[in-house]
């Protein structure tokens, strides 16, 4: 057991080691009234001057436990009054929220808590949200994820610090993650500080409760008294491995240039060259970029990997109306439907105007070199007879394929270019009537190219 006078020092050491706070931070504390959150509040109050912290405590009433919940709210309010800490209470109907969004009450409660924390943080200009997960919570999470069949990501457990949003302007920190539950409770008792007990934690109704009340004590008493510490330590190793593999996957995906709108197009040949574990991370990252990884299991990942040895048209359905399928040399992961782009005619009367998703300009022929890029092209303006349209392909589209003026169906041209079927409707087409001038990023028509007789140049740049 940690000596009473060393308890706060150990937490401060963890805070400094993990760089959880910066000098002058405004910290939002999630205060339930339980032992762990009471400990967190008191410890940060003791460290307030060292880090020059502003502190706001938030208690979320879930509308579930009747008088017990009212008692917890009152206790939390009085504790903050005693410690002279700003207190905010939020009441919500978690059962109704769970029913409305088809969530468990546990999931709905977590969602409303973090939404409340984020709202109050933004309202006050706070950049840090501190929550009171400890080492036993970490061990429980790792065991629970193992039993559910999780891989490295699940076994990495609860991070000590994470961004709450993509912007990274608000972070969630867990200063007690290096402390055991028994040490926290012992410190509170020695400090003469009481706490609230959530009676639902004493039941075995949930998997986490059964792990907390039965499995972890069994491991500690029958196998190793330091089981929780060892599991939490392993979680740290898993977390480092997870970060490394995720970085590798993101770097490869960036180098492959495989993002098209909300589609992910991964080259099958390159995927097959990767180690199996990196293949899984690449697939997981690609799925994540099309709508997150909620409800994505190892079975889904393995099913998608199984497509790599199959032919064009092979498909796997994924949660949230997504699918993975093979098209020629690509594995494509996408939503089942895409929003249509508005088609817009343009008469080319003023320079630097927009044609749908493109910007054009007209200028006299000059000594500049024709751009060698997939998103910019030059055309002989005098060869264009009608107004331009940047649009998707149409059934009667044709494109000139040689200097003699021979044309080919656009569909045949795309097939010959081995453009995956799923991608064909996403490629911008610059057209004049049914005459295709440019398949953006693929090829331009031969009859509108710059020649020695060109007077005016039409430059078209596609934009996102």
Tab-separated table of C-alpha atoms in Angstrom, residues 19-388:
chain	number	residue	atom	x	y	z
A	19	UNK	CA	2.270	15.397	-19.760
A	20	UNK	CA	-1.424	15.469	-18.863
A	21	UNK	CA	-1.570	19.164	-17.871
A	22	UNK	CA	0.000	22.410	-18.970
A	23	UNK	CA	0.491	25.373	-16.664
A	24	UNK	CA	-2.701	27.436	-16.490
A	25	UNK	CA	-5.095	24.791	-17.871
A	26	UNK	CA	-8.827	25.033	-17.196
A	27	UNK	CA	-9.844	21.489	-16.219
A	28	UNK	CA	-13.329	19.988	-16.346
A	29	UNK	CA	-13.648	17.128	-13.818
A	30	UNK	CA	-16.286	14.432	-14.223
A	31	UNK	CA	-17.631	14.032	-10.678
A	32	UNK	CA	-19.998	11.116	-10.025
A	33	UNK	CA	-19.564	11.074	-6.252
A	34	UNK	CA	-17.863	7.674	-6.326
A	35	UNK	CA	-14.518	7.046	-4.623
A	36	UNK	CA	-12.419	7.468	-7.758
A	37	UNK	CA	-13.929	10.791	-8.897
A	38	UNK	CA	-13.924	12.181	-5.338
A	39	UNK	CA	-10.241	11.271	-5.084
A	40	UNK	CA	-9.528	12.921	-8.445
A	41	UNK	CA	-11.236	16.139	-7.408
A	42	UNK	CA	-9.405	16.334	-4.068
A	43	UNK	CA	-6.011	15.511	-5.589
A	44	UNK	CA	-6.359	18.136	-8.330
A	45	UNK	CA	-7.489	20.648	-5.730
A	46	UNK	CA	-4.257	19.944	-3.809
A	47	UNK	CA	-2.229	20.333	-7.023
A	48	UNK	CA	-4.147	23.391	-8.227
A	49	UNK	CA	-1.512	25.957	-7.293
A	50	UNK	CA	1.383	23.902	-8.677
A	51	UNK	CA	-0.188	23.798	-12.154
A	52	UNK	CA	-2.166	27.060	-11.790
A	53	UNK	CA	-5.354	25.177	-12.693
A	54	UNK	CA	-8.894	26.488	-12.994
A	55	UNK	CA	-11.281	23.698	-11.995
A	56	UNK	CA	-14.935	23.037	-12.819
A	57	UNK	CA	-16.677	19.867	-11.614
A	58	UNK	CA	-19.618	18.449	-13.571
A	59	UNK	CA	-22.117	15.930	-12.243
A	60	UNK	CA	-24.444	14.194	-14.716
A	61	UNK	CA	-27.708	12.848	-13.238
A	62	UNK	CA	-28.723	9.916	-15.462
A	63	UNK	CA	-32.349	9.713	-14.339
A	64	UNK	CA	-31.996	6.029	-13.469
A	65	UNK	CA	-31.363	5.292	-9.776
A	66	UNK	CA	-34.094	7.311	-8.074
A	67	UNK	CA	-33.236	8.523	-4.565
A	68	UNK	CA	-29.708	7.136	-4.811
A	69	UNK	CA	-29.016	9.395	-7.789
A	70	UNK	CA	-30.441	12.396	-5.919
A	71	UNK	CA	-28.168	11.585	-2.977
A	72	UNK	CA	-25.117	11.416	-5.260
A	73	UNK	CA	-25.998	14.789	-6.791
A	74	UNK	CA	-26.431	16.426	-3.387
A	75	UNK	CA	-23.192	14.885	-2.092
A	76	UNK	CA	-21.226	16.115	-5.129
A	77	UNK	CA	-22.649	19.626	-4.837
A	78	UNK	CA	-21.790	19.855	-1.128
A	79	UNK	CA	-18.270	18.525	-1.699
A	80	UNK	CA	-17.616	21.239	-4.286
A	81	UNK	CA	-19.024	23.904	-1.984
A	82	UNK	CA	-16.673	22.708	0.752
A	83	UNK	CA	-13.658	22.703	-1.587
A	84	UNK	CA	-14.714	26.002	-3.237
A	85	UNK	CA	-14.858	24.460	-6.711
A	86	UNK	CA	-17.293	25.552	-9.423
A	87	UNK	CA	-20.072	22.946	-9.705
A	88	UNK	CA	-22.332	22.221	-12.681
A	89	UNK	CA	-25.167	19.683	-12.697
A	90	UNK	CA	-26.828	18.166	-15.750
A	91	UNK	CA	-30.037	16.135	-15.621
A	92	UNK	CA	-30.968	13.807	-18.457
A	93	UNK	CA	-33.219	10.845	-19.178
A	94	UNK	CA	-30.734	8.141	-20.160
A	95	UNK	CA	-33.358	5.361	-20.588
A	96	UNK	CA	-35.264	7.527	-23.087
A	97	UNK	CA	-32.052	8.437	-24.906
A	98	UNK	CA	-31.050	4.774	-25.071
A	99	UNK	CA	-34.427	3.778	-26.521
A	100	UNK	CA	-34.410	6.608	-29.063
A	101	UNK	CA	-30.937	5.813	-30.412
A	102	UNK	CA	-31.050	2.017	-29.947
A	103	UNK	CA	-28.239	2.031	-27.389
A	104	UNK	CA	-27.703	0.259	-24.097
A	105	UNK	CA	-28.189	2.476	-21.055
A	106	UNK	CA	-24.440	2.167	-20.423
A	107	UNK	CA	-23.634	3.459	-23.939
A	108	UNK	CA	-26.238	6.230	-23.742
A	109	UNK	CA	-24.951	7.337	-20.342
A	110	UNK	CA	-21.391	7.530	-21.586
A	111	UNK	CA	-22.473	9.512	-24.648
A	112	UNK	CA	-24.410	12.108	-22.662
A	113	UNK	CA	-21.599	12.487	-20.124
A	114	UNK	CA	-18.951	13.254	-22.718
A	115	UNK	CA	-21.289	15.488	-24.709
A	116	UNK	CA	-21.944	17.444	-21.507
A	117	UNK	CA	-18.243	17.623	-20.646
A	118	UNK	CA	-17.417	18.874	-24.143
A	119	UNK	CA	-20.224	21.456	-24.154
A	120	UNK	CA	-19.223	22.888	-20.771
A	121	UNK	CA	-15.529	22.856	-21.749
A	122	UNK	CA	-16.188	24.871	-24.914
A	123	UNK	CA	-18.470	27.224	-23.000
A	124	UNK	CA	-15.656	27.996	-20.539
A	125	UNK	CA	-12.727	27.820	-22.933
A	126	UNK	CA	-11.402	24.751	-21.112
A	127	UNK	CA	-9.011	22.468	-22.968
A	128	UNK	CA	-8.817	19.491	-20.576
A	129	UNK	CA	-11.427	17.032	-19.312
A	130	UNK	CA	-10.215	14.875	-16.414
A	131	UNK	CA	-11.972	11.584	-15.661
A	132	UNK	CA	-11.209	9.138	-12.871
A	133	UNK	CA	-10.443	5.771	-14.473
A	134	UNK	CA	-7.844	3.856	-12.461
A	135	UNK	CA	-5.674	0.763	-12.865
A	136	UNK	CA	-8.450	-1.694	-11.977
A	137	UNK	CA	-10.670	-0.101	-14.652
A	138	UNK	CA	-7.807	-0.607	-17.096
A	139	UNK	CA	-7.440	-4.293	-16.190
A	140	UNK	CA	-11.211	-4.815	-16.425
A	141	UNK	CA	-11.323	-3.177	-19.857
A	142	UNK	CA	-8.482	-5.308	-21.232
A	143	UNK	CA	-10.036	-8.531	-19.894
A	144	UNK	CA	-13.464	-7.577	-21.239
A	145	UNK	CA	-12.061	-6.825	-24.686
A	146	UNK	CA	-10.061	-10.063	-24.708
A	147	UNK	CA	-13.199	-12.040	-23.919
A	148	UNK	CA	-14.984	-10.258	-26.781
A	149	UNK	CA	-12.266	-11.278	-29.238
A	150	UNK	CA	-10.509	-7.919	-29.581
A	151	UNK	CA	-7.053	-7.604	-31.102
A	152	UNK	CA	-4.210	-5.252	-30.243
A	153	UNK	CA	-6.434	-2.155	-30.221
A	154	UNK	CA	-8.829	-3.601	-27.651
A	155	UNK	CA	-5.982	-4.953	-25.531
A	156	UNK	CA	-4.388	-1.493	-25.387
A	157	UNK	CA	-7.241	-0.577	-23.053
A	158	UNK	CA	-7.954	2.958	-21.881
A	159	UNK	CA	-5.535	5.699	-23.038
A	160	UNK	CA	-4.176	8.078	-20.407
A	161	UNK	CA	-4.725	10.953	-22.843
A	162	UNK	CA	-6.753	11.316	-26.027
A	163	UNK	CA	-8.257	14.046	-28.164
A	164	UNK	CA	-12.007	14.424	-27.849
A	165	UNK	CA	-12.364	15.630	-31.437
A	166	UNK	CA	-10.451	15.688	-34.714
A	167	UNK	CA	-9.444	19.295	-34.012
A	168	UNK	CA	-7.561	18.198	-30.900
A	169	UNK	CA	-8.522	21.385	-29.044
A	170	UNK	CA	-9.978	19.424	-26.090
A	171	UNK	CA	-8.268	16.389	-24.545
A	172	UNK	CA	-9.496	13.774	-22.076
A	173	UNK	CA	-6.927	12.833	-19.413
A	174	UNK	CA	-6.907	10.125	-16.738
A	175	UNK	CA	-4.528	11.088	-13.904
A	176	UNK	CA	-5.447	8.064	-11.727
A	177	UNK	CA	-4.692	5.395	-14.320
A	178	UNK	CA	-1.530	4.400	-12.432
A	179	UNK	CA	-3.372	3.835	-9.121
A	180	UNK	CA	-5.174	0.759	-7.746
A	181	UNK	CA	-8.758	1.074	-6.496
A	182	UNK	CA	-7.784	-0.153	-3.024
A	183	UNK	CA	-5.091	2.537	-2.747
A	184	UNK	CA	-7.606	5.225	-3.720
A	185	UNK	CA	-10.137	4.077	-1.124
A	186	UNK	CA	-7.445	3.723	1.563
A	187	UNK	CA	-6.272	7.302	0.933
A	188	UNK	CA	-9.833	8.634	1.195
A	189	UNK	CA	-10.399	6.764	4.464
A	190	UNK	CA	-7.158	8.087	5.952
A	191	UNK	CA	-8.170	11.570	4.784
A	192	UNK	CA	-11.529	11.229	6.540
A	193	UNK	CA	-13.381	11.661	3.253
A	194	UNK	CA	-16.491	9.653	2.415
A	195	UNK	CA	-17.921	8.805	-0.995
A	196	UNK	CA	-21.032	7.457	-2.668
A	197	UNK	CA	-21.542	3.819	-3.619
A	198	UNK	CA	-23.330	2.986	-6.868
A	199	UNK	CA	-25.284	-0.138	-5.960
A	200	UNK	CA	-25.453	-1.206	-9.614
A	201	UNK	CA	-21.688	-1.838	-9.474
A	202	UNK	CA	-22.304	-4.503	-6.822
A	203	UNK	CA	-24.533	-6.609	-9.086
A	204	UNK	CA	-23.381	-9.027	-11.773
A	205	UNK	CA	-25.859	-7.836	-14.406
A	206	UNK	CA	-23.169	-6.636	-16.814
A	207	UNK	CA	-20.019	-8.290	-18.172
A	208	UNK	CA	-17.844	-5.535	-16.704
A	209	UNK	CA	-19.456	-6.016	-13.290
A	210	UNK	CA	-18.792	-9.756	-13.378
A	211	UNK	CA	-15.160	-9.140	-14.327
A	212	UNK	CA	-14.827	-6.553	-11.528
A	213	UNK	CA	-16.568	-8.567	-8.816
A	214	UNK	CA	-15.565	-12.126	-9.710
A	215	UNK	CA	-12.878	-12.637	-12.377
A	216	UNK	CA	-10.283	-10.035	-11.367
A	217	UNK	CA	-10.466	-10.930	-7.632
A	218	UNK	CA	-10.075	-14.605	-8.601
A	219	UNK	CA	-6.979	-13.856	-10.688
A	220	UNK	CA	-5.500	-11.807	-7.842
A	221	UNK	CA	-6.241	-14.323	-5.080
A	222	UNK	CA	-5.609	-17.611	-6.887
A	223	UNK	CA	-2.974	-16.787	-9.519
A	224	UNK	CA	-1.062	-13.551	-8.933
A	225	UNK	CA	-1.690	-10.801	-6.400
A	226	UNK	CA	-0.378	-8.274	-8.920
A	227	UNK	CA	-2.602	-9.464	-11.769
A	228	UNK	CA	-4.178	-6.032	-12.273
A	229	UNK	CA	-0.769	-4.325	-12.391
A	230	UNK	CA	0.586	-6.830	-14.913
A	231	UNK	CA	-2.498	-6.559	-17.145
A	232	UNK	CA	-2.323	-2.757	-17.045
A	233	UNK	CA	1.399	-2.870	-17.889
A	234	UNK	CA	0.690	-5.144	-20.857
A	235	UNK	CA	-1.972	-2.660	-21.988
A	236	UNK	CA	0.753	-0.021	-22.224
A	237	UNK	CA	2.836	-2.274	-24.483
A	238	UNK	CA	-0.199	-3.053	-26.626
A	239	UNK	CA	-0.912	0.674	-26.880
A	240	UNK	CA	2.585	1.389	-28.226
A	241	UNK	CA	2.299	-1.456	-30.745
A	242	UNK	CA	-1.135	-0.177	-31.779
A	243	UNK	CA	0.197	3.342	-32.348
A	244	UNK	CA	3.123	2.059	-34.432
A	245	UNK	CA	0.971	-0.176	-36.651
A	246	UNK	CA	-1.647	2.548	-37.101
A	247	UNK	CA	1.051	5.023	-38.167
A	248	UNK	CA	2.433	2.498	-40.653
A	249	UNK	CA	-1.025	1.906	-42.127
A	250	UNK	CA	-1.758	5.630	-42.434
A	251	UNK	CA	1.600	6.261	-44.122
A	252	UNK	CA	1.005	3.508	-46.680
A	253	UNK	CA	-2.513	4.703	-47.454
A	254	UNK	CA	-1.214	8.240	-47.970
A	255	UNK	CA	1.525	6.993	-50.299
A	256	UNK	CA	-1.007	5.017	-52.348
A	257	UNK	CA	-3.210	8.106	-52.973
A	258	UNK	CA	-6.271	5.902	-52.624
A	259	UNK	CA	-8.904	8.338	-51.323
A	260	UNK	CA	-11.706	9.293	-53.722
A	261	UNK	CA	-14.519	11.264	-52.078
A	262	UNK	CA	-15.686	8.798	-49.387
A	263	UNK	CA	-14.329	5.806	-51.254
A	264	UNK	CA	-11.126	4.023	-50.345
A	265	UNK	CA	-9.314	2.293	-53.212
A	266	UNK	CA	-6.492	0.044	-52.042
A	267	UNK	CA	-4.183	-1.609	-54.592
A	268	UNK	CA	-4.581	-5.372	-54.212
A	269	UNK	CA	-1.022	-6.102	-55.335
A	270	UNK	CA	0.439	-3.800	-52.668
A	271	UNK	CA	-1.882	-5.146	-49.978
A	272	UNK	CA	-0.769	-8.704	-50.655
A	273	UNK	CA	2.868	-7.709	-50.102
A	274	UNK	CA	2.182	-6.630	-46.500
A	275	UNK	CA	2.412	-8.816	-43.391
A	276	UNK	CA	-0.990	-10.171	-42.257
A	277	UNK	CA	-1.105	-7.944	-39.172
A	278	UNK	CA	-0.423	-4.822	-41.259
A	279	UNK	CA	-3.052	-5.946	-43.778
A	280	UNK	CA	-5.584	-5.920	-40.946
A	281	UNK	CA	-4.561	-2.412	-39.910
A	282	UNK	CA	-4.747	-1.164	-43.488
A	283	UNK	CA	-8.256	-2.572	-43.900
A	284	UNK	CA	-9.296	-1.187	-40.524
A	285	UNK	CA	-7.948	2.268	-41.368
A	286	UNK	CA	-9.701	2.239	-44.745
A	287	UNK	CA	-12.993	1.211	-43.146
A	288	UNK	CA	-12.554	3.896	-40.486
A	289	UNK	CA	-12.232	6.591	-43.156
A	290	UNK	CA	-15.584	5.608	-44.670
A	291	UNK	CA	-17.551	6.064	-41.448
A	292	UNK	CA	-15.695	4.809	-38.384
A	293	UNK	CA	-15.172	1.327	-36.960
A	294	UNK	CA	-18.218	1.000	-34.708
A	295	UNK	CA	-19.591	-2.569	-34.941
A	296	UNK	CA	-16.603	-3.647	-37.056
A	297	UNK	CA	-15.290	-6.986	-35.748
A	298	UNK	CA	-12.307	-9.190	-36.501
A	299	UNK	CA	-14.654	-11.333	-38.612
A	300	UNK	CA	-15.417	-8.352	-40.862
A	301	UNK	CA	-11.711	-7.564	-41.262
A	302	UNK	CA	-10.842	-11.175	-42.117
A	303	UNK	CA	-13.717	-11.361	-44.603
A	304	UNK	CA	-12.418	-8.274	-46.402
A	305	UNK	CA	-8.887	-9.695	-46.473
A	306	UNK	CA	-10.376	-12.840	-48.007
A	307	UNK	CA	-11.447	-10.746	-51.006
A	308	UNK	CA	-7.816	-10.204	-52.002
A	309	UNK	CA	-7.658	-13.656	-53.575
A	310	UNK	CA	-10.975	-13.303	-55.416
A	311	UNK	CA	-11.981	-11.917	-58.793
A	312	UNK	CA	-13.639	-8.657	-59.860
A	313	UNK	CA	-17.161	-8.290	-58.485
A	314	UNK	CA	-16.567	-10.240	-55.259
A	315	UNK	CA	-18.105	-8.343	-52.350
A	316	UNK	CA	-18.489	-8.286	-48.551
A	317	UNK	CA	-21.201	-6.260	-46.797
A	318	UNK	CA	-20.115	-4.180	-43.804
A	319	UNK	CA	-22.015	-2.425	-40.971
A	320	UNK	CA	-23.550	1.028	-41.536
A	321	UNK	CA	-24.495	0.324	-45.159
A	322	UNK	CA	-20.941	-0.062	-46.381
A	323	UNK	CA	-19.370	-2.646	-48.624
A	324	UNK	CA	-15.976	-3.881	-49.737
A	325	UNK	CA	-15.500	-5.293	-53.216
A	326	UNK	CA	-12.874	-6.109	-55.817
A	327	UNK	CA	-12.680	-4.127	-59.058
A	328	UNK	CA	-9.758	-5.147	-61.257
A	329	UNK	CA	-6.575	-4.442	-59.287
A	330	UNK	CA	-8.305	-2.489	-56.500
A	331	UNK	CA	-10.044	-3.327	-53.240
A	332	UNK	CA	-12.763	-0.698	-52.836
A	333	UNK	CA	-14.420	0.157	-49.521
A	334	UNK	CA	-17.332	2.567	-49.709
A	335	UNK	CA	-20.783	3.595	-48.627
A	336	UNK	CA	-23.509	1.931	-50.668
A	337	UNK	CA	-24.703	5.227	-52.111
A	338	UNK	CA	-23.134	8.577	-52.872
A	339	UNK	CA	-24.729	11.989	-52.996
A	340	UNK	CA	-25.184	13.392	-56.473
A	341	UNK	CA	-23.210	16.449	-57.570
A	342	UNK	CA	-25.154	19.302	-59.055
A	343	UNK	CA	-24.534	19.668	-62.781
A	344	UNK	CA	-23.923	23.196	-63.989
A	345	UNK	CA	-23.705	24.594	-67.542
A	346	UNK	CA	-21.206	27.338	-68.260
A	347	UNK	CA	-21.042	29.557	-71.340
A	348	UNK	CA	-17.402	30.583	-70.792
A	349	UNK	CA	-18.053	34.329	-70.864
A	350	UNK	CA	-15.866	35.391	-67.926
A	351	UNK	CA	-12.439	34.162	-66.824
A	352	UNK	CA	-11.768	32.208	-63.630
A	353	UNK	CA	-15.349	30.999	-63.340
A	354	UNK	CA	-16.583	27.659	-62.077
A	355	UNK	CA	-17.947	24.721	-64.028
A	356	UNK	CA	-19.476	22.527	-61.347
A	357	UNK	CA	-16.473	21.111	-59.491
A	358	UNK	CA	-13.890	22.844	-61.727
A	359	UNK	CA	-12.404	26.303	-62.299
A	360	UNK	CA	-11.514	27.461	-65.806
A	361	UNK	CA	-9.638	30.336	-67.387
A	362	UNK	CA	-9.011	31.411	-71.001
A	363	UNK	CA	-5.811	33.049	-72.234
A	364	UNK	CA	-3.781	33.425	-75.463
A	365	UNK	CA	-1.389	30.636	-76.331
A	366	UNK	CA	2.009	31.262	-74.737
A	367	UNK	CA	5.393	29.704	-74.102
A	368	UNK	CA	4.321	28.071	-70.824
A	369	UNK	CA	4.545	24.308	-70.729
A	370	UNK	CA	1.356	22.289	-70.707
A	371	UNK	CA	0.792	21.127	-67.084
A	372	UNK	CA	1.602	17.472	-66.420
A	373	UNK	CA	-0.942	16.856	-63.674
A	374	UNK	CA	-4.121	14.829	-63.297
A	375	UNK	CA	-6.212	17.760	-62.038
A	376	UNK	CA	-5.220	20.451	-64.607
A	377	UNK	CA	-5.575	20.316	-68.376
A	378	UNK	CA	-5.253	22.642	-71.368
A	379	UNK	CA	-7.618	22.592	-74.353
A	380	UNK	CA	-7.779	24.338	-77.721
A	381	UNK	CA	-10.614	26.761	-76.997
A	382	UNK	CA	-11.594	27.212	-80.670
A	383	UNK	CA	-12.445	23.497	-81.011
A	384	UNK	CA	-15.240	23.746	-78.438
A	385	UNK	CA	-18.574	24.461	-80.143
A	386	UNK	CA	-21.068	24.313	-77.270
A	387	UNK	CA	-21.237	25.271	-73.603
A	388	UNK	CA	-19.243	23.140	-71.196
